[in-house]
Short mmCIF file of C-alpha atoms in Angstrom, two decimals:
data_model
loop_
_atom_site.label_atom_id
_atom_site.label_comp_id
_atom_site.label_asym_id
_atom_site.label_seq_id
_atom_site.Cartn_x
_atom_site.Cartn_y
_atom_site.Cartn_z
CA MET A 18 7.93 0.08 65.28
CA ASP A 19 10.34 -2.84 64.65
CA SER A 20 13.03 -3.20 62.09
CA SER A 21 10.44 -6.48 60.25
CA CYS A 22 8.00 -3.61 60.22
CA LYS A 23 9.66 -0.97 59.50
CA LEU A 24 10.87 -2.51 56.40
CA ALA A 25 7.53 -3.82 55.67
CA SER A 26 6.39 -0.47 55.27
CA GLU A 27 9.33 0.63 53.46
CA ASN A 28 8.57 -1.98 50.78
CA SER A 29 5.10 -1.46 50.47
CA THR A 30 6.05 2.50 50.18
CA GLU A 31 8.07 1.39 47.12
CA GLU A 32 4.97 -1.05 45.71
CA ALA A 33 2.95 1.94 46.07
CA LYS A 34 5.19 4.39 44.02
CA LYS A 35 6.33 2.13 41.31
CA ALA A 36 2.50 1.57 40.82
CA THR A 37 1.93 5.05 40.30
CA GLU A 38 5.25 5.78 38.37
CA ASP A 39 4.48 7.39 34.45
CA PHE A 40 6.82 5.87 31.72
CA THR A 41 7.94 8.47 28.69
CA ALA A 42 8.38 7.58 25.65
CA ASP A 43 8.28 8.60 22.06
CA VAL A 44 6.18 5.75 21.35
CA ILE A 45 3.98 3.26 23.07
CA VAL A 46 3.13 0.37 22.07
CA TYR A 47 0.54 -1.98 23.68
CA GLY A 48 0.59 -5.57 22.91
CA GLY A 49 2.59 -8.26 23.42
CA THR A 50 1.95 -9.53 19.59
CA SER A 51 4.01 -10.90 16.50
CA GLY A 52 2.87 -7.12 15.22
CA ALA A 53 4.30 -5.26 18.55
CA VAL A 54 8.11 -6.84 18.18
CA THR A 55 8.84 -5.74 15.04
CA ALA A 56 6.53 -2.11 15.87
CA ALA A 57 8.90 -1.65 19.14
CA VAL A 58 12.15 -3.04 16.97
CA GLN A 59 11.43 -0.86 13.74
CA ILE A 60 11.43 2.49 16.32
CA LYS A 61 14.52 2.05 17.92
CA LYS A 62 16.25 1.22 14.82
CA MET A 63 15.23 4.75 13.62
CA GLY A 64 16.70 6.18 16.95
CA LYS A 65 13.44 7.08 19.03
CA SER A 66 13.12 6.45 22.20
CA VAL A 67 10.16 3.29 22.79
CA ILE A 68 8.39 1.16 25.53
CA MET A 69 6.10 -2.16 24.28
CA VAL A 70 3.79 -2.21 26.70
CA SER A 71 2.15 -5.96 26.59
CA PRO A 72 -0.67 -7.29 28.43
CA ASP A 73 1.28 -11.21 28.28
CA LYS A 74 3.84 -12.85 30.12
CA HIS A 75 4.92 -14.45 26.90
CA LEU A 76 5.60 -12.55 23.50
CA GLY A 77 4.40 -13.36 19.79
CA GLY A 78 1.33 -13.49 19.98
CA LEU A 79 -0.10 -16.76 17.97
CA SER A 80 3.86 -16.86 16.15
CA SER A 81 5.10 -18.34 19.46
CA SER A 82 1.52 -19.85 20.99
CA GLY A 83 1.16 -23.05 18.23
CA LEU A 84 0.79 -21.17 14.92
CA GLY A 85 4.08 -22.67 13.47
CA TYR A 86 2.93 -23.91 10.06
CA THR A 87 2.75 -20.76 8.59
CA ASP A 88 0.26 -18.76 6.22
CA THR A 89 3.16 -17.66 4.29
CA GLY A 90 0.97 -17.07 1.30
CA LYS A 91 3.36 -15.61 -1.40
CA LYS A 92 7.12 -15.64 0.02
CA GLU A 93 8.22 -13.45 -1.82
CA VAL A 94 6.29 -10.03 -0.62
CA ILE A 95 7.21 -11.01 3.06
CA GLY A 96 9.97 -7.94 3.56
CA GLY A 97 11.60 -6.16 5.94
CA LEU A 98 11.99 -7.43 10.12
CA SER A 99 8.97 -10.16 8.99
CA ARG A 100 11.74 -12.18 6.69
CA GLU A 101 13.88 -10.87 8.89
CA PHE A 102 11.71 -13.12 11.69
CA TYR A 103 12.30 -16.42 9.95
CA GLN A 104 16.11 -16.04 8.76
CA ARG A 105 16.54 -15.84 12.61
CA VAL A 106 14.54 -19.01 12.94
CA TYR A 107 16.44 -20.77 10.30
CA ASN A 108 19.67 -19.85 11.93
CA TYR A 109 18.08 -22.18 14.87
CA TYR A 110 17.66 -24.50 13.39
CA THR A 111 21.47 -24.45 11.33
CA LYS A 112 22.01 -25.30 15.20
CA ASP A 113 22.37 -29.53 15.49
CA ASP A 114 21.06 -28.76 19.32
CA SER A 115 17.68 -27.47 17.76
CA TRP A 116 17.35 -31.23 16.56
CA ARG A 117 17.05 -32.57 20.23
CA TRP A 118 13.84 -35.51 18.51
CA GLN A 119 14.62 -35.52 14.88
CA LEU A 120 17.90 -35.86 12.64
CA ARG A 121 17.63 -32.59 11.12
CA GLU A 122 17.65 -34.93 7.35
CA ASP A 123 14.42 -36.87 8.33
CA TYR A 124 12.52 -33.37 8.41
CA GLY A 125 10.07 -33.20 5.33
CA ASN A 126 10.34 -29.63 4.55
CA GLN A 127 7.06 -28.91 3.32
CA GLY A 128 5.11 -26.39 4.07
CA GLN A 129 1.51 -24.01 2.87
CA GLY A 130 2.74 -24.16 -1.00
CA THR A 131 6.02 -23.48 -0.57
CA PRO A 132 8.80 -25.89 1.43
CA ALA A 133 9.36 -25.18 4.72
CA ILE A 134 13.22 -24.81 4.98
CA ASP A 135 13.93 -22.14 1.76
CA GLY A 136 18.02 -22.73 1.73
CA ASP A 137 18.77 -20.52 -0.92
CA ASN A 138 17.30 -17.10 0.47
CA ARG A 139 18.14 -18.64 4.48
CA THR A 140 14.60 -18.53 5.49
CA MET A 141 12.51 -20.88 7.54
CA TRP A 142 8.64 -20.76 7.60
CA ILE A 143 8.29 -23.56 10.40
CA PHE A 144 8.64 -24.12 13.30
CA GLU A 145 7.82 -24.85 17.09
CA PRO A 146 6.73 -22.64 19.29
CA HIS A 147 9.58 -22.05 21.42
CA ILE A 148 11.77 -21.58 19.32
CA ALA A 149 9.95 -18.47 17.54
CA GLU A 150 9.44 -17.34 21.50
CA GLN A 151 13.08 -17.47 21.48
CA VAL A 152 13.61 -15.19 18.47
CA PHE A 153 10.89 -12.53 19.84
CA ASP A 154 12.85 -12.51 22.72
CA ASP A 155 16.07 -12.56 20.97
CA PHE A 156 15.19 -9.20 18.96
CA ILE A 157 13.88 -7.52 22.93
CA ARG A 158 17.45 -8.46 23.76
CA GLU A 159 19.76 -7.02 21.00
CA ASN A 160 18.20 -4.07 20.68
CA ASP A 161 17.26 -3.18 24.67
CA ILE A 162 13.79 -2.45 23.95
CA SER A 163 12.46 -1.57 27.45
CA VAL A 164 9.17 -3.75 27.76
CA HIS A 165 6.07 -4.12 30.73
CA LYS A 166 5.02 -7.46 30.54
CA GLU A 167 1.15 -8.18 32.14
CA GLU A 168 0.18 -4.27 31.98
CA MET A 169 -3.63 -4.27 30.96
CA LEU A 170 -5.11 -1.63 29.28
CA ASN A 171 -7.40 0.51 31.97
CA ARG A 172 -10.34 -0.25 29.89
CA GLU A 173 -13.18 2.62 31.33
CA ASN A 174 -11.38 5.16 31.73
CA GLY A 175 -7.85 4.50 31.47
CA VAL A 176 -7.25 6.84 27.78
CA ILE A 177 -6.44 10.09 28.08
CA MET A 178 -7.59 12.49 24.89
CA VAL A 179 -5.99 15.98 24.00
CA ASN A 180 -6.74 17.88 21.51
CA GLY A 181 -7.72 15.01 19.41
CA LYS A 182 -4.64 13.15 20.73
CA ILE A 183 -4.20 10.46 23.57
CA LYS A 184 -1.68 12.31 26.09
CA SER A 185 -1.55 8.79 27.90
CA PHE A 186 -3.10 5.81 29.07
CA THR A 187 -2.95 4.40 32.38
CA THR A 188 -3.77 0.26 33.08
CA LEU A 189 -5.10 -2.39 35.72
CA SER A 190 -1.84 -1.50 38.25
CA GLY A 191 -1.43 2.39 37.95
CA LYS A 192 1.03 2.52 35.64
CA THR A 193 0.91 5.95 33.33
CA TYR A 194 2.71 5.85 29.85
CA ILE A 195 2.94 9.07 28.32
CA GLY A 196 3.69 9.01 24.54
CA LYS A 197 4.11 11.40 21.35
CA VAL A 198 2.62 8.61 18.84
CA PHE A 199 0.34 5.38 20.51
CA ILE A 200 0.44 1.81 18.48
CA ASP A 201 -2.03 -0.27 19.30
CA ALA A 202 -0.89 -4.03 18.38
CA THR A 203 -3.53 -5.68 19.71
CA TYR A 204 -5.67 -8.50 18.40
CA GLU A 205 -9.15 -7.15 20.20
CA GLY A 206 -7.48 -3.29 19.11
CA ASP A 207 -8.16 -2.25 23.09
CA LEU A 208 -6.67 0.84 22.55
CA MET A 209 -8.03 2.00 19.72
CA ALA A 210 -11.84 1.62 21.26
CA ALA A 211 -10.92 2.90 24.47
CA ALA A 212 -9.54 5.73 22.36
CA GLY A 213 -13.00 6.83 20.92
CA VAL A 214 -12.53 5.79 17.73
CA SER A 215 -14.56 4.10 15.28
CA TYR A 216 -14.98 0.35 14.60
CA ASP A 217 -16.90 -2.78 13.20
CA VAL A 218 -17.85 -5.97 15.22
CA GLY A 219 -18.80 -9.04 12.89
CA ARG A 220 -19.60 -9.67 9.31
CA GLU A 221 -20.82 -5.94 7.67
CA SER A 222 -23.61 -7.22 4.50
CA ASN A 223 -22.46 -7.40 0.95
CA ALA A 224 -24.46 -4.44 -0.21
CA THR A 225 -22.50 -2.12 2.38
CA TYR A 226 -19.20 -1.94 0.08
CA GLY A 227 -20.70 -3.84 -2.52
CA GLU A 228 -18.69 -7.07 -1.84
CA GLN A 229 -19.77 -11.38 -2.94
CA TRP A 230 -18.44 -13.24 0.18
CA ASN A 231 -18.96 -10.75 3.19
CA GLY A 232 -21.95 -11.43 5.52
CA VAL A 233 -24.05 -14.28 6.12
CA GLN A 234 -22.55 -17.13 3.71
CA VAL A 235 -25.13 -19.89 3.77
CA ASP A 236 -25.58 -22.68 1.86
CA VAL A 237 -21.76 -22.12 0.39
CA PHE A 238 -18.79 -24.47 1.08
CA HIS A 239 -16.22 -23.84 0.19
CA HIS A 240 -13.62 -26.14 2.52
CA LYS A 241 -14.57 -29.23 3.80
CA HIS A 242 -15.81 -27.52 7.16
CA ASN A 243 -19.16 -29.12 7.29
CA PHE A 244 -22.38 -31.28 7.14
CA LYS A 245 -22.98 -31.15 3.11
CA ASN A 246 -22.43 -34.52 3.05
CA PHE A 247 -23.91 -36.10 6.17
CA GLN A 248 -27.68 -35.64 7.53
CA ILE A 249 -27.25 -35.68 11.26
CA SER A 250 -30.03 -34.36 13.63
CA PRO A 251 -29.57 -31.66 15.71
CA HIS A 252 -31.85 -33.70 18.45
CA LYS A 253 -30.69 -35.24 21.33
CA ILE A 254 -33.42 -38.60 20.15
CA PRO A 255 -32.88 -38.45 16.49
CA GLY A 256 -35.31 -36.88 15.00
CA ASP A 257 -37.54 -35.71 17.67
CA PRO A 258 -37.84 -32.08 18.30
CA SER A 259 -39.35 -33.02 21.95
CA SER A 260 -36.01 -33.87 23.55
CA GLY A 261 -34.17 -30.77 22.86
CA LEU A 262 -31.18 -30.14 21.00
CA ILE A 263 -27.62 -31.70 21.64
CA LYS A 264 -24.94 -29.54 22.65
CA GLY A 265 -23.13 -26.87 19.94
CA VAL A 266 -26.11 -26.14 18.18
CA SER A 267 -28.21 -22.91 17.61
CA ALA A 268 -31.15 -22.81 17.56
CA GLU A 269 -31.41 -19.52 15.67
CA ASP A 270 -32.32 -18.60 12.88
CA PRO A 271 -29.00 -18.69 10.68
CA GLY A 272 -30.04 -15.40 8.95
CA LYS A 273 -29.81 -14.61 5.06
CA TYR A 274 -27.13 -14.66 2.26
CA GLY A 275 -25.71 -11.38 2.21
CA GLU A 276 -27.10 -10.11 5.64
CA ALA A 277 -24.65 -8.39 8.00
CA ASP A 278 -24.47 -9.89 12.09
CA GLU A 279 -22.54 -9.57 15.01
CA LYS A 280 -21.41 -12.65 15.05
CA VAL A 281 -17.39 -13.38 14.75
CA GLN A 282 -15.97 -16.45 13.69
CA ALA A 283 -14.54 -19.37 15.51
CA TYR A 284 -12.01 -19.30 17.69
CA ASN A 285 -9.34 -21.92 19.22
CA PHE A 286 -6.04 -23.27 19.89
CA ARG A 287 -3.21 -23.86 18.02
CA LEU A 288 -2.70 -27.60 20.07
CA CYS A 289 1.48 -28.66 19.77
CA LEU A 290 1.24 -32.03 19.90
CA THR A 291 3.94 -35.14 19.63
CA THR A 292 4.17 -39.20 19.37
CA VAL A 293 7.96 -39.52 20.33
CA GLU A 294 6.68 -40.84 24.15
CA GLU A 295 9.39 -38.97 25.49
CA ASN A 296 8.16 -35.77 25.31
CA ARG A 297 4.46 -36.75 25.49
CA VAL A 298 2.32 -35.70 27.71
CA PRO A 299 -1.03 -37.71 27.19
CA PHE A 300 -4.53 -36.20 26.66
CA TYR A 301 -5.98 -35.67 30.22
CA LYS A 302 -8.92 -34.47 31.32
CA PRO A 303 -10.21 -31.42 32.04
CA GLU A 304 -12.62 -30.71 35.52
CA ASP A 305 -15.97 -30.08 34.08
CA TYR A 306 -15.46 -33.00 31.58
CA ASP A 307 -18.65 -33.88 29.58
CA PRO A 308 -18.50 -36.49 26.87
CA ALA A 309 -22.19 -34.70 25.95
CA ARG A 310 -20.40 -32.58 24.14
CA TYR A 311 -19.18 -34.18 22.16
CA GLU A 312 -22.58 -35.51 20.79
CA LEU A 313 -22.51 -34.77 17.46
CA LEU A 314 -18.94 -35.35 16.86
CA ALA A 315 -19.82 -39.22 18.04
CA ARG A 316 -22.66 -39.07 15.20
CA LEU A 317 -20.35 -38.28 12.48
CA TYR A 318 -18.45 -41.07 14.00
CA ASP A 319 -21.24 -43.12 13.03
CA SER A 320 -22.35 -41.19 9.42
CA GLY A 321 -18.66 -43.05 7.97
CA TRP A 322 -16.19 -39.62 8.66
CA ASP A 323 -12.90 -40.57 8.85
CA GLN A 324 -9.98 -37.35 8.77
CA THR A 325 -9.30 -36.83 12.23
CA PHE A 326 -5.33 -36.34 11.22
CA ASN A 327 -5.71 -33.93 8.25
CA LYS A 328 -4.21 -31.10 9.86
CA PHE A 329 -1.98 -32.78 12.45
CA ASP A 330 0.77 -30.14 10.30
CA PRO A 331 4.11 -31.11 10.98
CA ILE A 332 6.60 -28.86 11.51
CA PRO A 333 10.52 -30.06 13.39
CA ASN A 334 11.13 -32.89 16.17
CA LEU A 335 8.06 -34.89 15.44
CA LYS A 336 5.79 -32.47 16.63
CA THR A 337 2.64 -31.02 14.90
CA ASP A 338 1.13 -27.43 14.39
CA THR A 339 -2.81 -28.94 15.10
CA ASN A 340 -5.91 -26.83 13.62
CA ASN A 341 -9.66 -27.08 12.95
CA HIS A 342 -10.71 -30.02 10.53
CA GLY A 343 -14.18 -30.93 9.51
CA PRO A 344 -17.56 -30.41 10.46
CA PHE A 345 -16.70 -30.75 14.18
CA SER A 346 -13.50 -29.83 15.23
CA THR A 347 -11.25 -28.05 17.66
CA ASP A 348 -13.02 -24.32 16.48
CA PHE A 349 -15.58 -23.82 19.12
CA ILE A 350 -18.12 -23.11 17.13
CA GLY A 351 -20.42 -19.77 18.64
CA ALA A 352 -18.43 -19.66 21.57
CA ASN A 353 -17.16 -16.32 21.34
CA TYR A 354 -19.26 -13.64 20.46
CA GLU A 355 -18.83 -12.03 23.35
CA TYR A 356 -15.74 -11.47 23.03
CA PRO A 357 -14.73 -8.65 21.44
CA GLU A 358 -16.23 -6.56 23.59
CA ALA A 359 -16.32 -8.12 26.84
CA SER A 360 -14.61 -7.24 30.28
CA TYR A 361 -11.32 -8.86 31.11
CA GLU A 362 -12.99 -10.39 33.35
CA ARG A 363 -15.45 -12.31 31.40
CA ARG A 364 -12.78 -12.37 27.83
CA ALA A 365 -11.00 -15.51 30.85
CA GLU A 366 -13.87 -17.39 31.11
CA ILE A 367 -14.42 -17.28 27.52
CA VAL A 368 -11.19 -18.37 27.12
CA GLN A 369 -11.34 -20.76 29.13
CA GLU A 370 -14.49 -21.97 28.01
CA HIS A 371 -12.73 -22.78 24.89
CA VAL A 372 -9.29 -24.14 27.19
CA ASN A 373 -11.70 -26.69 28.36
CA TYR A 374 -14.20 -27.46 25.04
CA GLN A 375 -10.77 -28.32 22.88
CA GLN A 376 -8.64 -30.64 25.88
CA GLY A 377 -12.06 -32.29 26.63
CA LEU A 378 -12.14 -32.87 22.70
CA MET A 379 -9.13 -34.14 22.51
CA TYR A 380 -9.71 -36.33 25.66
CA PHE A 381 -13.28 -37.05 23.74
CA ILE A 382 -11.26 -39.29 21.07
CA ALA A 383 -8.36 -40.83 22.79
CA ASN A 384 -10.66 -42.59 25.66
CA ASP A 385 -14.73 -42.51 24.13
CA PRO A 386 -15.81 -45.67 23.20
CA ARG A 387 -18.03 -44.39 20.44
CA VAL A 388 -15.09 -43.35 18.75
CA PRO A 389 -13.81 -45.98 15.88
CA LYS A 390 -11.25 -48.06 17.13
CA ASP A 391 -8.53 -47.63 14.38
CA VAL A 392 -9.24 -43.81 15.35
CA GLN A 393 -8.87 -44.61 18.23
CA GLN A 394 -5.55 -46.25 19.07
CA GLU A 395 -3.60 -44.12 16.96
CA PHE A 396 -5.12 -40.71 18.46
CA LYS A 397 -3.54 -42.34 22.15
CA LYS A 398 -0.14 -42.45 20.09
CA TRP A 399 -0.65 -37.94 20.60
CA GLY A 400 0.07 -36.14 23.59
CA TYR A 401 0.94 -32.68 24.65
CA ALA A 402 4.90 -31.66 23.66
CA LYS A 403 6.25 -31.80 27.08
CA ASP A 404 9.27 -29.04 26.17
CA GLU A 405 6.28 -26.87 25.09
CA PHE A 406 4.50 -24.26 26.72
CA LYS A 407 5.78 -25.40 30.18
CA ASP A 408 4.55 -22.94 32.47
CA ASN A 409 1.01 -23.60 31.10
CA ASN A 410 0.57 -27.29 31.60
CA HIS A 411 1.71 -27.77 27.87
CA TRP A 412 -1.33 -25.87 26.17
CA PRO A 413 -0.49 -23.15 23.89
CA HIS A 414 -0.89 -19.33 25.74
CA GLN A 415 -2.88 -17.61 23.82
CA ILE A 416 -5.79 -18.13 22.08
CA TYR A 417 -6.69 -17.56 18.31
CA VAL A 418 -8.44 -14.18 17.74
CA ARG A 419 -8.89 -15.08 14.37
CA GLU A 420 -10.71 -11.16 14.33
CA ALA A 421 -12.15 -9.62 17.39
CA ARG A 422 -12.51 -4.99 16.28
CA ARG A 423 -11.65 -3.87 12.64
CA MET A 424 -11.50 -0.14 12.91
CA LEU A 425 -13.49 1.97 10.92
CA GLY A 426 -9.58 4.39 9.30
CA ASP A 427 -8.63 6.20 7.18
CA TYR A 428 -8.73 3.62 4.11
CA VAL A 429 -10.89 0.19 4.58
CA MET A 430 -9.62 -2.75 2.67
CA THR A 431 -12.32 -4.56 1.27
CA GLU A 432 -12.47 -7.88 -1.29
CA HIS A 433 -12.12 -5.42 -3.99
CA ASP A 434 -8.48 -4.52 -2.55
CA ILE A 435 -7.68 -8.41 -2.12
CA LEU A 436 -9.14 -9.26 -5.63
CA GLY A 437 -7.04 -6.36 -7.46
CA LYS A 438 -10.21 -5.29 -9.09
CA ARG A 439 -9.14 -1.50 -8.10
CA LYS A 440 -6.13 0.22 -6.86
CA VAL A 441 -5.04 0.87 -3.54
CA PRO A 442 -3.35 3.48 -3.03
CA LYS A 443 -0.25 4.65 -1.29
CA SER A 444 1.52 0.89 -0.55
CA ILE A 445 2.74 -0.17 3.08
CA GLY A 446 3.16 -3.61 2.37
CA MET A 447 1.46 -6.67 0.81
CA GLY A 448 -0.50 -10.03 1.88
CA SER A 449 -1.31 -12.66 -0.71
CA TYR A 450 -2.51 -15.47 1.39
CA THR A 451 -7.11 -16.56 0.67
CA MET A 452 -9.47 -14.76 2.20
CA ASP A 453 -10.60 -17.10 4.43
CA SER A 454 -13.05 -16.84 7.29
CA HIS A 455 -13.34 -20.18 9.81
CA ASN A 456 -16.97 -21.30 10.42
CA VAL A 457 -19.47 -18.23 12.47
CA GLN A 458 -22.13 -20.65 13.43
CA ARG A 459 -23.78 -24.10 13.45
CA TYR A 460 -27.32 -24.55 12.34
CA ILE A 461 -30.72 -26.01 11.39
CA THR A 462 -31.36 -26.51 8.38
CA SER A 463 -34.99 -26.73 7.04
CA GLU A 464 -35.11 -29.27 6.23
CA GLY A 465 -34.08 -30.96 9.99
CA TYR A 466 -30.21 -31.59 9.91
CA VAL A 467 -27.13 -30.42 11.78
CA GLN A 468 -25.26 -27.36 9.53
CA ASN A 469 -22.33 -25.17 9.84
CA GLU A 470 -21.57 -21.45 7.92
CA GLY A 471 -19.46 -18.97 7.27
CA ASP A 472 -16.56 -21.05 6.32
CA ILE A 473 -15.33 -18.99 3.36
CA GLY A 474 -11.54 -19.04 1.00
CA VAL A 475 -11.47 -17.46 -1.55
CA HIS A 476 -7.59 -17.13 -3.32
CA ALA A 477 -6.26 -13.48 -4.51
CA LYS A 478 -5.34 -13.63 -8.04
CA GLU A 479 -2.13 -12.40 -7.31
CA PRO A 480 -0.39 -11.07 -4.20
CA TYR A 481 -2.07 -7.41 -3.28
CA GLN A 482 -0.85 -4.14 -1.74
CA ILE A 483 -2.04 -2.70 1.64
CA ALA A 484 -3.19 0.81 2.02
CA LEU A 485 -1.36 3.59 4.65
CA GLY A 486 -5.29 4.41 5.21
CA THR A 487 -6.12 0.58 6.00
CA ILE A 488 -4.11 1.11 9.70
CA MET A 489 -4.91 4.95 10.47
CA PRO A 490 -7.95 6.13 12.10
CA LYS A 491 -9.31 8.99 10.43
CA LYS A 492 -8.20 12.49 11.75
CA GLU A 493 -11.44 13.74 13.09
CA GLU A 494 -11.10 10.75 15.60
CA CYS A 495 -7.12 9.85 17.15
CA ALA A 496 -4.28 11.96 15.32
CA ASN A 497 -1.31 9.79 16.96
CA LEU A 498 -2.87 6.83 16.97
CA LEU A 499 -1.74 3.77 14.95
CA VAL A 500 -3.41 -0.01 14.52
CA PRO A 501 -1.57 -2.85 12.46
CA LEU A 502 -3.39 -5.73 13.72
CA ALA A 503 -7.15 -4.71 14.10
CA VAL A 504 -6.83 -3.46 10.88
CA SER A 505 -9.43 -1.05 8.81
CA SER A 506 -10.83 -3.33 6.45
CA SER A 507 -14.25 -5.53 5.98
CA HIS A 508 -14.70 -8.82 7.78
CA ILE A 509 -14.13 -11.02 4.49
CA ALA A 510 -10.74 -8.65 3.32
CA PHE A 511 -9.39 -9.12 7.06
CA GLY A 512 -9.66 -12.61 6.47
CA SER A 513 -6.29 -12.59 4.05
CA ILE A 514 -5.01 -9.98 5.58
CA ARG A 515 -5.10 -11.31 9.41
CA MET A 516 -2.52 -13.54 8.40
CA GLU A 517 1.11 -13.39 11.04
CA PRO A 518 4.18 -12.83 8.33
CA VAL A 519 1.36 -9.41 7.57
CA PHE A 520 0.74 -8.14 11.18
CA MET A 521 4.51 -7.89 11.44
CA ILE A 522 4.85 -6.27 7.70
CA LEU A 523 2.74 -4.45 9.39
CA GLY A 524 3.87 -3.52 13.00
CA GLN A 525 7.08 -2.36 11.43
CA SER A 526 4.94 0.19 8.63
CA ALA A 527 3.23 1.51 11.81
CA ALA A 528 6.52 2.15 13.86
CA THR A 529 7.69 4.00 10.28
CA VAL A 530 4.40 5.87 10.35
CA ALA A 531 5.18 6.62 13.81
CA ALA A 532 9.07 7.34 13.83
CA ILE A 533 8.59 10.07 10.89
CA ALA A 534 5.29 11.70 12.24
CA THR A 535 7.68 12.17 15.55
CA ASP A 536 10.26 13.73 13.99
CA LYS A 537 7.42 15.86 11.87
CA ASN A 538 5.56 16.69 14.71
CA VAL A 539 2.63 16.62 12.74
CA PRO A 540 -0.27 14.16 12.91
CA ILE A 541 0.40 10.49 11.25
CA GLN A 542 -1.92 10.98 8.65
CA GLU A 543 -0.18 14.24 7.69
CA ILE A 544 3.13 12.45 7.37
CA ASN A 545 4.63 12.60 3.63
CA TYR A 546 4.10 9.07 1.66
CA GLU A 547 6.80 9.76 -0.50
CA VAL A 548 9.54 9.78 2.46
CA LEU A 549 7.47 7.17 4.82
CA LYS A 550 7.23 5.24 1.25
CA GLU A 551 11.54 5.77 0.77
CA GLU A 552 11.91 4.69 4.25
CA LEU A 553 10.26 1.62 4.10
CA VAL A 554 11.68 0.16 1.39
CA LYS A 555 15.75 1.28 2.24
CA ASP A 556 14.36 -1.16 5.53
CA GLY A 557 13.52 -3.95 3.28
CA GLN A 558 10.18 -3.95 2.79
CA VAL A 559 7.68 -4.80 -0.26
CA LEU A 560 5.70 -2.48 -1.44
CA LYS A 561 4.83 -3.79 -5.07
CA LEU A 562 5.93 -6.39 -6.87
CA SER A 563 6.66 -6.13 -11.34
CA LYS A 564 3.49 -7.47 -11.50
CA SER A 565 1.14 -5.16 -9.24
CA LYS A 566 -0.38 -2.57 -10.68
#
């Protein structure tokens, strides 16, 4: 054997050894989200060993992938590492070199119901994607956390259960992770599902938990993301059913008010756009571009709709966090129903379908002759921010998985908890945002017009507590798994809990439970709540406000 062949053989053997290597820690965190980062940091701060196994290349989930116009709710309930994240963002923006395209004093300082920059508390709630990712990377580096990126769970047979506990899991690359406690900090709840823990997908009926805002919500219009004020035909030839349906409209019956279904609220990408010419990438045409896909938008413009720019929310350096707005927008309604349970391959296809739809939408508005000239002229000034997502053609890394699986755990949060109608046991943090669901389906009304369904926004009267049991499976299902993102809640309650600051709060609280359970060598469901509560308060978590019951 010559030297080159020998070297190749040795390298191959070494790679095979690495691929089948076992990794052991007190706690294994699966996920690359914001909540995964705070979980890993908290475990390390409590003196335990941790490995973060991320299926993603970039850390931070939506917080570092375009969602910079933070859904804060009441900022006073955001504590612990979650608040520290926003304090670290503030620190970056005190540096002159963070303001490349805009003077700090020219920034409008407007957030969602709160100033973007809170100088008194040294927090900043509105930020650019690359700043957020840098903060998450700083957390990891400063705490010397071992992160294994782009390691995807073997969902078919990778989880080994022994006596009602996860012993280990294996990734598709062949690596095995062994721990005492595991945390599933993915949006999808993949580890939870693979461990055999019960969960729901879709909307429960209102009758299931005695709710009002769950299930199918036909003819309920809380925002402006509907066709209530427009009578638009769904047919290729308007008014002629024999001509077939235009794209984006379902022929299925939407169901009756309050009924359950297995459909999921719409996903999109939160786009970072700019008008700064030196930093602007013009909207490009996706490979499968089809203007017929946007026929409904053209008809909407013809009907007089004029709110194209209503969710171009400003973030620093003359950029935006651009979100869905209106009856036809960046939400790809009805295209994600398979996603929660789909294989990795099918999920990748669904994500690409969303990419193509949304890139095509941007190109359509900027170029199609049916778009009003004044809208198009203004829209052409915009483009993708050149200094964001540089390794992904300036497109966000993470699709907005607003909802996927939801665990059926030790306690199920419902609208009764969010609206303060019942006392929440064993608080591990607080939320305050509106119960917010995006549209779920687009259908044809009995009058023969297009309509959207599922968009709900119900305000919580005051901040609410989140129960310990909402991140815990039932003991008989798994005694050493915590689930701080795909939490145990009804669809409509999840609409409030699902905000990024809350996920970071719950990630930290889950990690604290894990560390205590490891110390005491007990199932997570048997830890002493008073011990947990003391630790959470010491670490800055907000468990109640003076007005909370």
